[in-house]
Amino acid sequence: MLKFEQDRSKFPEEKDGKLEIDLDSQKFIKIWQGPNHPGITGNMALELTVSGDEVVESKTHVGYLHRGFEKLMERRKFIQCFPICIRMCVPEPDINEYCLAASVEDLAGIEVPDMAKWLRTLVLEMARLVILLRGVPGQGGTMSLGMGVQWGVYVRDLMIDRFEELTGGRVYHMYIAPGGVRGLLPEGFKGRMEEVLKKIDEFVVDIDNLMFSNAVFKKRTKGIGVIKPEWIEQYSVVGPNARAAGINRDVRKDYPYLMYDKLDFESYVGKDSDIYTRSRVRWHDLQTSVDMIRQIMAKMPNKGDIRAKTPNVLHWKIPKGETYQRLESSRGEYGFYMVTDGSAYPRRINLRGPSYNSAVLLLEKMLVNANISDVSSMMVSLATCPPEIER
Amino acid sequence: MSLKDVLLPFLAWGKVFKNPVTIKDPFNDRPGSARYRGFHKNDIEACIGCGACEEICQNAAIDMVPVKGIETKDGDSGLRPMVDYGRCCWCALCVDVCSTNSLNLSNEYTWVENDPDKFRYIPGVDKKDWDNNELGWKKPENYDLNEPFRIQMEELKPEKRDSSFIEFVKGYSKEQAEAEADRCIDCGLCTATCPAHMAIPEYIKAIRNDDLEEGLRIMYETNPLPEICGRICTHKCETVCAMGHKGDALSIRWLKRYIADQIPESKYKDILNQGNDISPKSKKIAIIGSGPAGLSAAYYLTNLGYKTKIFEALPEAGGMMRYGIPEYRLPYDQIDKDVKYILSLGVEIEYNIKIGKDISLEELGKEYDAVFAGTGLHLGRSTRIPGAEHENVYFATDLLREISLGNDIHVGNKIVVIGGGNVAMDITRSLVRLQNQKNIKVDVTATSLESEDIMPADREEIDESREEKAIIDPGWGPKEIEIKDGKIKGLRTIKCLSVFDDEGRFNPKFDEKDKKFFEADMVVESIGQGMDLTYISEDIKTMVKFSDRGRIIVNKDFQSSLDWFFVGGDIIEGPDVIHGIANGHKAAKGIDKFLNK
């Protein structure tokens, strides 16, 4: 591992705890990484100040995507929110659908039928696979190891086909509506799903050989981008990023929701907290999801009600109250804080996702002293979803 | 790091020998899945233009637009959804909420066009390749965004109600009414169809908001008899209700009753803020008859500031509502409640005064600035079959009036009622009650020309009659009332094959060979009612124009050819209460117009 810290002469002077960067001194240059970067699902820019090939300061800029979804939802009836909320995380839209539905149901005091709960669990795990099948090899992609991404996108497409036949949509599934879900499994679905899962099993081995047993990949990821243990609490690091640091945080286990308490699974916990370990945790998560889907398929009933009785959605008023409903997304704890005032519209919906902490707080801190060639790897390793920051 | 870490990645070369997974030609057809949410299609014949799709669309991508060749009619707004693919997000909520299941999505997803405006189109009207695609998103089974079935109204059990005239429909509780009101989709097809154009979705909304005072205000804008209408209205609104296509129509009538029932009459004046700020006018109007038309005209005229006086031939107000409808359907105290409020506004009423006998129409015309007549259909109609002149053959209207007046009527041991309308059911059920009260074994049979599927009576009336042990045996044409030794033996009938001819005219056809004999010692005729216009003197008759069928011809203000003489109610339109109310309201506006010319 290269050490950059020795020669402090390159660094700007510090005054009142702030760096004094004099660009005219010709010691520093500013480099913008983004707003378009293939490693990030959405637009986000890093304003890097580098000295040589070493980053001395980084600022995360968001705001390229802002469409005000939270505000838009305040002007929508509860049922109308669900085609909007999905847009707050494009690659994994179902988590938004669930959080919205769970919040509405919690405040309205509605118990969803078991069949709908099984289907929701299934869809959430499928969604996790869809994002991880691109996200895991995507870590290699930041180092020009594009092959794994191609393989991942292929298997991911097969999973998207399953989404298409179950939900009618490929990217935006709009399946988990407040009150239940929008359809039972189609005829022969389980068989076709098993075929896809087998393909994923193969992919898991392939990517292990290609990426995790790759000397170059190891060299460029081990010991780099370390999240220090004291940062975990300080910056509310959750999900795989926390698990890679040895702290077992998984909402599915800690605060079971839907049918997760009926499934047998263990979250993988790493220890080195570097890019490699985080990537490895996600690779394990991928296998856990595959295993869970198999369990769900075996345990779920074939028939049942998919929707609880709700008031007429056209003028569904929800009693005054507030709630926070969370789940374990592919990036960790993800939740909606919803406040209602007794009207047919939400008073406020606030999304709490892990991306803000990762991409703004953590990344700015992590990138100092990093080599510029590692910046994109470090950025991707935190699995940021910019639309979730600026919703 | 080991040698393994250098060699293992080379396993990727193994993929070289696998077939490629991408398709070579991107324009190859790859149909969407069976549930794919592709382009819209709409069965425009089934669509009723209720606009629920427009209402639920969160992107405002759907506009309801008029379409050439589709006329507005009862139960069809004549509008059809136009989809804007610049806004649509294919969430398919429009499909899930569609009342008729006419709107669906196909599994087609490619559409290339140079003109962006083409992407705004009316599915089903603008023909598209995917119109006949079987596959695509449909509303999932057992998945409803609003409750398709109505809250059942609680009623007294048949054995508890069949010997008494107390009201057997219990009325909704608060929870029931709010749940029923919740089913409304605010389409307004009901308002368009209601003869009085009541703002039905508005007062239903008031129930949802638990603001019954607002509901009462909304109702009184178009209908001053909510207690009455809330019980016995013919509810044309419910026949066209969009929810009827999905399951049951909303119980609009019971909801109206619910609002009126919750508020005591003493509070009406404050709630409606009436009677205080009316600036009185000097002109006076006479109203003949205190039926729905007369009461409605009196109410709206009084609110316009006119001095109105009602002349009623019978001892109490209400007309056919009191003397034609049995108490178990419409209790007298509820009529009194509505009437009392109208009278409290300053409407004068004189009972037991018959125009044409106690005072002539000419005199009224001279004394008052305008006269409104809503005299109703009080006369019975005879079948004129042999034996119909027997003393134990009655008209239903006469019997119902006698019952309402509290007079004792003759009740036979075996009774046959001829007729299949609501009046026939009323007298059938009244006679069942009277037989029970007199400890006679229930034996009332109602028979009609019409077969059961086209009987004019409401379905619930037929069912409830049967529950009360009356026999409904439709599809028979009366031939003769057999009389032996001066006593009725029964009714001879022949099978009626059809009632209307191909052109829809009344032209019954019979099978003379298929006969049936209904044993009876009393026969009631209930085959329609006639009007009694004897109060109009010959002089006035020459000035008033009549149609070929003997009805007075009126303009849209319900004004006859004699300018001060306005006519409305059953003798013009109907027969039912709501037409009377609507006529009275329009006539009131017409009289105002006439007097301010």
CSV table of C-alpha atoms in Angstrom, one decimal, chain B residues 30 154-155 176 194 201 390 439 498 529 563 570:
chain,number,residue,atom,x,y,z
B,30,ARG,CA,-40.2,-9.7,-28.2
B,154,GLU,CA,-81.1,-3.9,7.9
B,155,GLU,CA,-84.8,-4.6,7.7
B,176,GLN,CA,-72.9,2.1,7.8
B,194,CYS,CA,-81.8,12.5,-11.5
B,201,PRO,CA,-71.8,13.2,-5.0
B,390,HIS,CA,-118.6,-6.5,-9.2
B,439,ASN,CA,-106.5,-13.3,11.6
B,498,SER,CA,-95.2,-10.9,-24.9
B,529,GLN,CA,-103.7,5.3,-12.6
B,563,ASP,CA,-100.3,31.9,-19.2
B,570,ASP,CA,-97.6,13.0,-12.2
